[in-house]
Coordinates of C-alpha atoms and ligand atoms in Angstrom, one line a residue:
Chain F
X1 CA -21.8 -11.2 -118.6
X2 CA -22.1 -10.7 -114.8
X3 CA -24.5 -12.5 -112.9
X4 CA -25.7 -9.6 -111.0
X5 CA -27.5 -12.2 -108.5
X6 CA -24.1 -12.6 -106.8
X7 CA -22.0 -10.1 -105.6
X8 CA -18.8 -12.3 -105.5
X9 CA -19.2 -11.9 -109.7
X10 CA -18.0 -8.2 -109.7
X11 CA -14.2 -7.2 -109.5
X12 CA -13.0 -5.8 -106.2
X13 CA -13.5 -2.4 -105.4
X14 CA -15.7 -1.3 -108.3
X15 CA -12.9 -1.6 -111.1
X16 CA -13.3 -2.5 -115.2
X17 CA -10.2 -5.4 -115.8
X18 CA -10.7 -5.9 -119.0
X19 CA -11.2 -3.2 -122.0
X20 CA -13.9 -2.6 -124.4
X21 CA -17.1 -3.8 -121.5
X22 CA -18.8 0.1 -122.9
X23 CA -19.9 -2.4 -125.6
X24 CA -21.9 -4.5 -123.2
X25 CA -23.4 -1.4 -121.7
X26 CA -26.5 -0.7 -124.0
X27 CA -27.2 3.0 -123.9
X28 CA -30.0 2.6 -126.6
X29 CA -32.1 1.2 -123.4
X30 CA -32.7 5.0 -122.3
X31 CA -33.9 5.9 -125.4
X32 CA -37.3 7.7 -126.1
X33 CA -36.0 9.1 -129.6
X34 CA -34.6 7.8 -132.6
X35 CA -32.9 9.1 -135.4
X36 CA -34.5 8.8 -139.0
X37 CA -31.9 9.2 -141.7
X38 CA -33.3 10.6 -145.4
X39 CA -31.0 8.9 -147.4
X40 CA -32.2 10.8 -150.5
X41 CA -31.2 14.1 -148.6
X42 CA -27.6 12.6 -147.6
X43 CA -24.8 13.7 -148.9
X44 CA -22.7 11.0 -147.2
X45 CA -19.9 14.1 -145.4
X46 CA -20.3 11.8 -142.3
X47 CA -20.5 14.6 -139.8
X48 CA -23.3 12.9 -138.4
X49 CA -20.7 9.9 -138.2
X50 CA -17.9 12.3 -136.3
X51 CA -20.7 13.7 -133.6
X52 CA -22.2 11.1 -132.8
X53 CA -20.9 10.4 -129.2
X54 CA -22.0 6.8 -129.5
X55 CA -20.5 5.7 -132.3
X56 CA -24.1 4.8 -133.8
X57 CA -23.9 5.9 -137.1
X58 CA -22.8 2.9 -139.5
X59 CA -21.1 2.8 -142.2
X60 CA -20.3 0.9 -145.2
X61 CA -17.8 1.7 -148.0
X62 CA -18.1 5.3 -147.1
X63 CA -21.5 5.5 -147.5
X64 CA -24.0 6.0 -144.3
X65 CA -26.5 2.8 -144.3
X66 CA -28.4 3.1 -140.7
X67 CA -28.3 3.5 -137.0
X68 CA -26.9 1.1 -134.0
X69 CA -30.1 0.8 -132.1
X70 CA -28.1 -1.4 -129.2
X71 CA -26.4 1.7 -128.6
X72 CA -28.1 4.8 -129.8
X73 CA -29.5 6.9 -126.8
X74 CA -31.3 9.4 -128.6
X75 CA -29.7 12.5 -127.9
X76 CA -30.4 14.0 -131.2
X77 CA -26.7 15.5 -131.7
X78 CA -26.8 13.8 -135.1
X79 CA -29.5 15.5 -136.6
X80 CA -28.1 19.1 -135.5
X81 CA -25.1 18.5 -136.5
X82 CA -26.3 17.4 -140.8
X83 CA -25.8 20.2 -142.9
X84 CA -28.5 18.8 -145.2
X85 CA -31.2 18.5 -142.7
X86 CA -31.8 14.9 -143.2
X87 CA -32.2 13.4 -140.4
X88 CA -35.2 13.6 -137.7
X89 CA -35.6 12.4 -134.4
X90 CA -39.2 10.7 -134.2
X91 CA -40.6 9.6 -131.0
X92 CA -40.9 5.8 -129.9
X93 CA -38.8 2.5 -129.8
X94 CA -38.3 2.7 -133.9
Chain W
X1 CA 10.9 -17.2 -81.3
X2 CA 12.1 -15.2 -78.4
X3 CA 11.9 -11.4 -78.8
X4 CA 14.9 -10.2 -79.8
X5 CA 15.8 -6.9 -76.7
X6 CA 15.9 -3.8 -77.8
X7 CA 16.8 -0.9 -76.1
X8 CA 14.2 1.8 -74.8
X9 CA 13.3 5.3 -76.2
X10 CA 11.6 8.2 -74.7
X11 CA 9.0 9.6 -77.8
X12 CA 6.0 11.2 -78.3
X13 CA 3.1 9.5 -79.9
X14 CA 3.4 11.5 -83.2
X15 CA 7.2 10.7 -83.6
X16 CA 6.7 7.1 -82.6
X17 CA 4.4 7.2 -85.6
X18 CA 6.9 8.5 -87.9
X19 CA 9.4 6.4 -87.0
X20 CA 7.5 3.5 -87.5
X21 CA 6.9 5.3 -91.2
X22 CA 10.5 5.4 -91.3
X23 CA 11.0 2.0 -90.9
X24 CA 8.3 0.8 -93.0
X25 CA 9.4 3.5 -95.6
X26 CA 6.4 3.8 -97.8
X27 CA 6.4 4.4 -101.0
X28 CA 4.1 7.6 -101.2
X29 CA 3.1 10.3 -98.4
X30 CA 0.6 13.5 -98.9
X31 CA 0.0 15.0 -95.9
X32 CA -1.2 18.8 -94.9
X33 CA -0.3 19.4 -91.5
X34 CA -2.6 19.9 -88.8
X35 CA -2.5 20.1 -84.8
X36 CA -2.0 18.0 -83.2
X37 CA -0.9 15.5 -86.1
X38 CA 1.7 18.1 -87.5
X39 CA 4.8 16.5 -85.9
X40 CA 3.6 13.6 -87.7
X41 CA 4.9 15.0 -91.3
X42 CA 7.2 17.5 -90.1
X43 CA 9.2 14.9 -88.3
X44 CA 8.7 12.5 -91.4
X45 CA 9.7 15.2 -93.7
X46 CA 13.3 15.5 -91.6
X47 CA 13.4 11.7 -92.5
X48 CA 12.8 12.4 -96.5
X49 CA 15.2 15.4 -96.3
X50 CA 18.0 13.1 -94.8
X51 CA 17.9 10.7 -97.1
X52 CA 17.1 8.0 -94.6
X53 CA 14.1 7.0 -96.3
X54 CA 12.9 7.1 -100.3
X55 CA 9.1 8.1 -99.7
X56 CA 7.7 10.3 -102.6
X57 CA 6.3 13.2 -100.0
X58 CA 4.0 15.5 -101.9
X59 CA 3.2 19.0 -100.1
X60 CA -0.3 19.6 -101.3
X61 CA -2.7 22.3 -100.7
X62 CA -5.3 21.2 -98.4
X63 CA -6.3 17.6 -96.5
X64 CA -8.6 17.4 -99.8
X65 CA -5.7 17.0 -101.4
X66 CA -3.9 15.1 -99.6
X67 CA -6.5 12.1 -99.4
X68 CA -7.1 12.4 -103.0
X69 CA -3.4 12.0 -104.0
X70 CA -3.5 9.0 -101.7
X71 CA -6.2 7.4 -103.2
X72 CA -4.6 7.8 -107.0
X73 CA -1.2 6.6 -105.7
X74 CA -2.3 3.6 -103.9
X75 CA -4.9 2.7 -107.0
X76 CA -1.3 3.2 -108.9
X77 CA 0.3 0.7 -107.0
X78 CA 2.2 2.6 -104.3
X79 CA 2.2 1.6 -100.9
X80 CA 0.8 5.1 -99.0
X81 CA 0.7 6.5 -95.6
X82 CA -1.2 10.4 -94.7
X83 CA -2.2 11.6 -91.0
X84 CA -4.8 14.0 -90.1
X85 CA -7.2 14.9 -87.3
X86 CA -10.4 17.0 -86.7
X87 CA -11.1 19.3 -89.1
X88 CA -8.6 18.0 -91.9
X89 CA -10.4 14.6 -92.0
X90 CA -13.7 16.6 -92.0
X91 CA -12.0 18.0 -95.0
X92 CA -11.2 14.8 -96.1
X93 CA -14.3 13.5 -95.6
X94 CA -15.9 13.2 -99.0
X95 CA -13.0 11.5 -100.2
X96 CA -13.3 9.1 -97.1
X97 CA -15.8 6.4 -98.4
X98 CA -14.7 6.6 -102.5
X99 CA -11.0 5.7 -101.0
X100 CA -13.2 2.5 -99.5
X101 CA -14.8 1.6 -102.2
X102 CA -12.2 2.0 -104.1
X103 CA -10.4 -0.9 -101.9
X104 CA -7.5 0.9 -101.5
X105 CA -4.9 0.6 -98.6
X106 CA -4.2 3.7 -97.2
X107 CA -2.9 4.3 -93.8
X108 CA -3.9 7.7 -92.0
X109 CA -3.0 8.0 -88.8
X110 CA -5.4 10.4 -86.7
X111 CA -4.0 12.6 -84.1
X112 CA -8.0 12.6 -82.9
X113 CA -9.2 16.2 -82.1
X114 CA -12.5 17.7 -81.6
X115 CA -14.6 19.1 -84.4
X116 CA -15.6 22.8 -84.7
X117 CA -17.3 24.3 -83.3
X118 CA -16.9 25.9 -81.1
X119 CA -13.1 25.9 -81.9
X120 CA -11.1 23.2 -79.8
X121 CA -7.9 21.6 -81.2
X122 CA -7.9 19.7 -78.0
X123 CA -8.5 15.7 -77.1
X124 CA -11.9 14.1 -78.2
X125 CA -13.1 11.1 -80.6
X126 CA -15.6 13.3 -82.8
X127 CA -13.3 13.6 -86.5
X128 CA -12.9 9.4 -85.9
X129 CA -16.5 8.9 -85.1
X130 CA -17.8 11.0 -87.8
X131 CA -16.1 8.6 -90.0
X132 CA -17.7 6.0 -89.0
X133 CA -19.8 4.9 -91.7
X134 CA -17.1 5.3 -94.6
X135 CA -15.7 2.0 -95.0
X136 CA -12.5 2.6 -92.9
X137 CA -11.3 0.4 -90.6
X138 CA -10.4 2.4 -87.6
X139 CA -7.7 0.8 -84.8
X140 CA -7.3 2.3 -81.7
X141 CA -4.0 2.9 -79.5
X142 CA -4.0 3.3 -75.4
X143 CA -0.5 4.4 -75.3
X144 CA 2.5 6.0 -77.3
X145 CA 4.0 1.8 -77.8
X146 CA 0.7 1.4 -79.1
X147 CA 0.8 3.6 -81.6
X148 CA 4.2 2.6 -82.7
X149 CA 3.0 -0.9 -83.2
X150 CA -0.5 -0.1 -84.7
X151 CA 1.3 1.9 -87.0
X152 CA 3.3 -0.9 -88.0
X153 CA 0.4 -3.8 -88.1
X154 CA -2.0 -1.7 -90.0
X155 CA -0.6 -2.1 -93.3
X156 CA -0.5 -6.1 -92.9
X157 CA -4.6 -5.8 -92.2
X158 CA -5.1 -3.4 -94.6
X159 CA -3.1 -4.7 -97.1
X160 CA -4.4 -8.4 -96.8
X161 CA -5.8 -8.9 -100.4
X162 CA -9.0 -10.4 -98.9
X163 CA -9.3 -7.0 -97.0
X164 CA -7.8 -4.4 -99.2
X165 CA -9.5 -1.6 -97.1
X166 CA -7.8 1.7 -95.8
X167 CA -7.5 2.3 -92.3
X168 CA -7.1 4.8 -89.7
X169 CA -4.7 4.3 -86.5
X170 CA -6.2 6.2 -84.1
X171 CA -3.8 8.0 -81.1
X172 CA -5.3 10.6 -78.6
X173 CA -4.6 14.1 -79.7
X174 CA -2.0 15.9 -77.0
X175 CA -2.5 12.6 -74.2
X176 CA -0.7 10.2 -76.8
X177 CA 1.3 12.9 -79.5
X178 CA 2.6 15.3 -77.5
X179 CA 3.5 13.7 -74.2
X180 CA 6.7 12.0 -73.7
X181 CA 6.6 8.3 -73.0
X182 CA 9.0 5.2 -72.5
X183 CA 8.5 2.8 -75.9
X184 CA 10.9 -0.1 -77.1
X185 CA 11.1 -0.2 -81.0
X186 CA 11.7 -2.8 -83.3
X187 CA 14.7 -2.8 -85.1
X188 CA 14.5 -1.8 -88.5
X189 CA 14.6 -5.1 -90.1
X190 CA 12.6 -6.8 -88.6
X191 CA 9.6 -4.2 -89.3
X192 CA 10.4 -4.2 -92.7
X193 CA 10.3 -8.4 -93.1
X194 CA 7.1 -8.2 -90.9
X195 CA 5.5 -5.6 -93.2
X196 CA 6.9 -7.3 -96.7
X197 CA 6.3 -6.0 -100.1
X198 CA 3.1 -4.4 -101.2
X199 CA 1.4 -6.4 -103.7
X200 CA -1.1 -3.8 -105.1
X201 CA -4.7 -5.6 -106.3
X202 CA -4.8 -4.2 -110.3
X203 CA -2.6 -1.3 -109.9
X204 CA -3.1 1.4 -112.7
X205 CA 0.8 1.3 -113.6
X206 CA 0.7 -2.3 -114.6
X207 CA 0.5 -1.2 -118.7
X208 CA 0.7 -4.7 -119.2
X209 CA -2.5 -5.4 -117.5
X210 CA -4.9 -2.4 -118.8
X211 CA -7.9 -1.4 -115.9
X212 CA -10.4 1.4 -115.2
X213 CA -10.7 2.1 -111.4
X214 CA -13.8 4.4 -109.7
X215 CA -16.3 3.9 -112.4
X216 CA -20.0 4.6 -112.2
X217 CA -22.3 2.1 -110.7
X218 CA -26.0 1.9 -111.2
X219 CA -28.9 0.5 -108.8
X220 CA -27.6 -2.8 -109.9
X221 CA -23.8 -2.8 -109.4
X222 CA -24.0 0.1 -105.9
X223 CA -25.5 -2.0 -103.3
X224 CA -23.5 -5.2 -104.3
X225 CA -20.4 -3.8 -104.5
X226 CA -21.1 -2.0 -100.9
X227 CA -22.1 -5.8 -99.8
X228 CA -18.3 -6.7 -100.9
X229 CA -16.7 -4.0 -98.6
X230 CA -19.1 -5.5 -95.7
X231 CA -17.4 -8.9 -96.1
X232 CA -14.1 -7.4 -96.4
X233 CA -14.4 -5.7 -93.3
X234 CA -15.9 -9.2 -91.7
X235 CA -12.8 -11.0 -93.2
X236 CA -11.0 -8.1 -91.5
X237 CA -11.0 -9.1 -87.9
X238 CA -10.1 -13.1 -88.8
X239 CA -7.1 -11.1 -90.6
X240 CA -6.3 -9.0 -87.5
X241 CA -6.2 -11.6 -85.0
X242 CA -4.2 -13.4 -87.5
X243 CA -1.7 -10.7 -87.6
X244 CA -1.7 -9.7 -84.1
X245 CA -0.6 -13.0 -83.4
X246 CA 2.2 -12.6 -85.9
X247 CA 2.8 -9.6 -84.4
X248 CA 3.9 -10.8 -81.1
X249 CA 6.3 -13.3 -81.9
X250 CA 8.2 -10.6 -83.1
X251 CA 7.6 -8.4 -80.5
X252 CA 6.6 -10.2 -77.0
X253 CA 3.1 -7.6 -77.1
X254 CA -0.3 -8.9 -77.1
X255 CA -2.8 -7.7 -78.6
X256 CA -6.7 -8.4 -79.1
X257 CA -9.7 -7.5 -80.6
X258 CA -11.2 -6.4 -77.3
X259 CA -8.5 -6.1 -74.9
X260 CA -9.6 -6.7 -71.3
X261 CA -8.6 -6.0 -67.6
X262 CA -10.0 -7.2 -64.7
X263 CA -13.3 -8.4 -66.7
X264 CA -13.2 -12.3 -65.5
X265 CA -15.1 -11.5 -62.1
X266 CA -16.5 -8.2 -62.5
X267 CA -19.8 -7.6 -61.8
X268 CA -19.6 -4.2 -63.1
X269 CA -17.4 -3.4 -66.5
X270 CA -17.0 -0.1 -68.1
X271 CA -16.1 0.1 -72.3
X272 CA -13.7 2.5 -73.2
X273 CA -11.8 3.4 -76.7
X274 CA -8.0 4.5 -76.8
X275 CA -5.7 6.7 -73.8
X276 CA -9.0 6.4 -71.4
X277 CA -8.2 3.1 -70.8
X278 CA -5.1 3.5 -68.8
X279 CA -6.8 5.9 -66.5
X280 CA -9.6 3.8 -66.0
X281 CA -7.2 0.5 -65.1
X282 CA -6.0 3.0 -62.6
X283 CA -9.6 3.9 -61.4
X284 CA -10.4 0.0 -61.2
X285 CA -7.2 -0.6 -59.1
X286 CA -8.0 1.8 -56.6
X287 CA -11.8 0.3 -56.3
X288 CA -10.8 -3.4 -56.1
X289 CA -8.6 -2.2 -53.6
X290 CA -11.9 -1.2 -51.5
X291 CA -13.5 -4.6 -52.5
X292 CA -15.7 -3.6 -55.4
X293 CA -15.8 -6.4 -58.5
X294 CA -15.2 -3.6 -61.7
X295 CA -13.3 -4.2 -64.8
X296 CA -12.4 -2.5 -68.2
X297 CA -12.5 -3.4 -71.5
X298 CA -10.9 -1.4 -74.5
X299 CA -12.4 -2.7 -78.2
X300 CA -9.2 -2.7 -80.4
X301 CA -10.8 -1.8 -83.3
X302 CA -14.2 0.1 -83.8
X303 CA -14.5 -0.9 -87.6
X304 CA -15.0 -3.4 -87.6
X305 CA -16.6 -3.8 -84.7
X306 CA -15.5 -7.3 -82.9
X307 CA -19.1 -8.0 -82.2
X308 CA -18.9 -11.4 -80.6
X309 CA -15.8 -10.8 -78.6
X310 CA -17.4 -8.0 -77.0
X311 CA -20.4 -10.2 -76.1
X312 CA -18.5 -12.7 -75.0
X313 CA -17.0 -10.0 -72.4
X314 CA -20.0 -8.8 -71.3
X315 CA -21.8 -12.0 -70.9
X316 CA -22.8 -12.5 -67.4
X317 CA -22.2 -9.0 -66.0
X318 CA -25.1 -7.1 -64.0
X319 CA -24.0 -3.6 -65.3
X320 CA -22.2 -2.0 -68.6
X321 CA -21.6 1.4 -68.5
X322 CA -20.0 2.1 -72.4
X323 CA -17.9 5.5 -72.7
X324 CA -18.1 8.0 -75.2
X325 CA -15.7 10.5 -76.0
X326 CA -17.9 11.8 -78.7
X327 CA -21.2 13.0 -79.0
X328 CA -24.1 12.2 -81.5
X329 CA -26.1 15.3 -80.9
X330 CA -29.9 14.0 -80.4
X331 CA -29.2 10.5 -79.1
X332 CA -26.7 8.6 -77.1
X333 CA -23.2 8.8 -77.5
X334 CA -21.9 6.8 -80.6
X335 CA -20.3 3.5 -79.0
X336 CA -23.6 3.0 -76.9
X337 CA -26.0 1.4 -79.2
X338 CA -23.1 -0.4 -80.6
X339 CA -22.7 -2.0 -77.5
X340 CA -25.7 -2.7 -76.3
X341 CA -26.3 -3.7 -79.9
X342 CA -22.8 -6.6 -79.2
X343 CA -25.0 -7.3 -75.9
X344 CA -28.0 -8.6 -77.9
X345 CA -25.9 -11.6 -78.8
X346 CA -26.1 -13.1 -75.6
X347 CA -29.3 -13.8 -76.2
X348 CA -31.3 -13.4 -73.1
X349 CA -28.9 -12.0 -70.8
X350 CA -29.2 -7.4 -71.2
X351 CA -26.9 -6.7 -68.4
X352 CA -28.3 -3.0 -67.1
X353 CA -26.5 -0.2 -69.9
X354 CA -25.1 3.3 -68.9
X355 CA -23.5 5.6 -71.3
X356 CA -21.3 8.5 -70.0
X357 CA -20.4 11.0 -72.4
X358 CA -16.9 12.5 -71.2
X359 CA -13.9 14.3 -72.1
X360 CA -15.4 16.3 -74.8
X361 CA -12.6 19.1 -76.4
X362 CA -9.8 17.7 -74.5
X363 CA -11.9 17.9 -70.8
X364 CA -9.6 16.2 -68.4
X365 CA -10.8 12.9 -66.5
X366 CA -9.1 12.3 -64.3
X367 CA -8.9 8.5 -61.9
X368 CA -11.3 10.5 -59.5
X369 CA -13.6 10.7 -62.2
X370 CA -13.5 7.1 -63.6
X371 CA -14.2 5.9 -60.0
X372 CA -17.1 8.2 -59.4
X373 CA -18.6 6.3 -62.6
X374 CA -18.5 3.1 -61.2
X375 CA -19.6 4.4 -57.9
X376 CA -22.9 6.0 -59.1
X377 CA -23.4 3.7 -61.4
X378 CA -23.2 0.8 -58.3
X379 CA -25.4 3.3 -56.0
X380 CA -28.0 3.5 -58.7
X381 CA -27.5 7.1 -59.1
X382 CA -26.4 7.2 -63.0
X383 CA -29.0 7.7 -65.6
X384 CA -28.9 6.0 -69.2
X385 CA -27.6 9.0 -70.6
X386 CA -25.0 10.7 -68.6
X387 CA -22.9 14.1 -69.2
X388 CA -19.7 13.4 -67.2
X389 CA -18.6 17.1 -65.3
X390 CA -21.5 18.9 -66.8
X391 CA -23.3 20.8 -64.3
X392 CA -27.1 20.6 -64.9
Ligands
SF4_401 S1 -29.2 10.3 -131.6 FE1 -27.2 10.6 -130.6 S2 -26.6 8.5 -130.1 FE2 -28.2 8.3 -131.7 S3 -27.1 8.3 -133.6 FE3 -27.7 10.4 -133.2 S4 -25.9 11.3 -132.2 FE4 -25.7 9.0 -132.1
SF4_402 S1 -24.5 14.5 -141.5 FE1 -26.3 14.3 -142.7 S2 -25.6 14.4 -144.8 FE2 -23.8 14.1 -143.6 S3 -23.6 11.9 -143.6 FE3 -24.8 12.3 -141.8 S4 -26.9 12.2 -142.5 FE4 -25.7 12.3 -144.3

């Protein structure tokens, strides 16, 4: 991680040198919502999975099985996006 | 090493700049041509057309453009040169401070014009001023030789991988690109072993070495990474010294970060920026001559600003007068502050400050008009803020 207390820590000239750092940036720090998935209403068509712009829905064995709270921002695309309704977008940390 | 001769050449400033491109032969070149820089690129574009160099030269649409093709090519690794002036660097201008913090290594030379309005395509410092605060450095040359050789040590300052800033080589619009003067070039070679090889810092077209340039930065990441161009441009005038040294042996020309004459025993020195200075080592000849102790002082660069050497050249002097070519509408011209700000170093010692704003949209100054500055300013008629030729 960079020590943001010293400016000699961050690459010259505001450039990324090594790929994959969007996984240290936590987007789910902005969030106010969070999805809730019905997983009696799921049909498991993973659109949810396909929209999601954060790649925070996970997935096991085809199946959906929760939400990556490091990185979920709450935008709520998710739940428009299910064709069976079942997921909502409650208010607060969880 | 003894300067190898060469033989002389009669140019104007904007083709001593593109023969200096020649001979540096760049990798990449946008430019969209504008008076009084346009013989910059047409007379580069001859060089492309002959074969005689191998410079990708891209005709884009607008200085916009240009800049922003600059800015991609050199963060792709190419070595890249552009020229402008007045209202094409104002065109420029948003790209101006991303191509900073970007750290790229641009060269733009500026044929330097006054800003609209009212229309003027004539001689003043306002498209480099207004650039001030972008993160360019910013060189300055007094004569067409100058600009020849600026032209040719930018790139070792800019390029300098503890720098890695872009920066503009300033000649005088019409006084310095259009008039014919005596210069003696380099030979080919030897510019092109002074320059050497660009050595790109992460260039996009290393596949081997995969990296995102220009990203977002929040709260945390702006203000630090800002703070690293401000030591850049501190390491900037060690580097400059450094090469300007280098620079001579090759040459037999000195230069310095504030380049003085007559300043030992003056009481009275005046600070000037680019062609101005010749007529004012004229104007200080002529008053020695009737016994008066004046001097002259020309700051090489004006980003960075060589802080201490400038105190150092005002330390002990009764009077200052610093002047503008440019005008910060609402206060005093640009370079004044700046200079009395250098002033404060000597801690103790304000020598008495005058500013004269002159020259503005190509107004001629002549050496009757220099010597009329010292002589008011020495018979305590010149107020803080003066308006050279203005009638009031
Ligand atoms: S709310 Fe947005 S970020 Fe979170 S899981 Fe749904 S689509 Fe992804
Ligand atoms: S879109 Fe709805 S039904 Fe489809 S997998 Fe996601 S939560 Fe389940």
């Amino acid at each position: 991680m960079v020590n943001l207390a010293n400016y000699k820590d961050l690459v010259i000239g505001d450039r990324v040198i090594k790929p994959g750092s969007s996984e240290e940036f936590k987007t789910g720090d902005w969030r106010s919502m969070l999805p809730v998935i019905d997983l009696d209403k799921c049909i498991d068509c993973l659109t949810c999975w396909i929209y999601c712009p954060d790649d925070c829905i996970l997935v096991k064995d085809d199946k959906v099985v929760g939400i990556k709270k490091t990185h979920c921002k709450g935008c709520g695309i998710c739940a428009k996006a299910c064709p069976k309704k079942a997921i909502t977008m409650v208010e607060g940390e969880e | 090493m003894t300067p190898a001769k060469h033989s002389d050449i009669a140019i104007n400033g904007d083709c001593a700049v593109a023969l200096a491109w020649r001979q540096i032969d760049p990798d990449v070149c946008a430019a969209y041509p504008i008076t009084p820089q346009t013989i910059i690129v047409e007379k580069f574009a001859e060089y492309i057309a002959n074969g005689e160099v191998k410079t990708e030269f891209v005709c884009v649409e607008s200085e916009h453009s240009a800049l922003t093709l600059c800015v991609t090519a050199c963060s792709a690794g190419a070595r890249t040169f552009t020229a402008t002036a007045s209202q094409g660097m104002a065109y420029m201008w948003e790209v101006l401070p991303i191509a900073a913090s970007m750290r790229v290594p641009i060269i733009m030379a500026v044929a330097n014009r006054a800003v609209s309005g009212p229309i003027n395509i004539n001689n003043d410092h306002g498209d480099v001023m207004s650039a001030r605060d972008t993160g360019w450095m910013s060189l300055f040359a007094e004569n067409v030789q100058q600009a020849y050789d600026l032209s040719i040590i930018a790139p070792r300052i800019a390029e300098h991988h503890e720098v890695q800033l872009p920066c503009l080589m300033n000649l005088d619009g019409f006084i310095l690109t259009h008039a014919i003067e005596r210069m003696t070039p380099l030979d080919t070679h030897a510019v092109k072993k002074f320059v050497g090889e660009f050595k790109p810092l992460y260039p996009l077209l290393d596949v081997e070495h995969p990296v995102s340039h220009n990203l977002m930065d929040g709260p945390l990441f702006y203000f630090p990474h800002k703070y690293q161009t401000v030591k850049a441009m501190d390491k900037a005038l060690e580097v400059t010294k450094q090469v300007f040294k280098e620079f001579q042996q090759i040459s037999g020309r000195e230069y310095n970060l504030v380049e003085e004459y007559m300043c030992d025993d003056a009481s009275c020195i005046a600070i000037v920026l680019g062609s101005s200075f010749g007529t004012m080592k004229e104007a200080v000849d002529q008053l020695r001559r009737e016994g008066m102790h004046v001097g002259v002082a020309m700051p090489r660069l004006y980003r960075p600003w060589p802080i201490s050497d400038l105190a150092k050249v005002m330390k002990g002097k009764k009077s200052v007068i610093v002047m503008d070519r440019h005008l910060s509408i609402g206060s005093y011209g640009p370079m004044f502050p700046e200079v009395v700000a250098a002033a404060l170093e000597n801690e103790g010692e304000m020598p008495k400050m005058y500013n004269y704003i002159y020259g503005l949209g190509g107004a001629d100054t002549m050496v009757s008009d220099f010597v009329s500055v010292y002589k008011d300013v020495k018979e305590g008629k010149a107020k803080r803020i003066n308006y050279l030729g203005v009638r009031e």
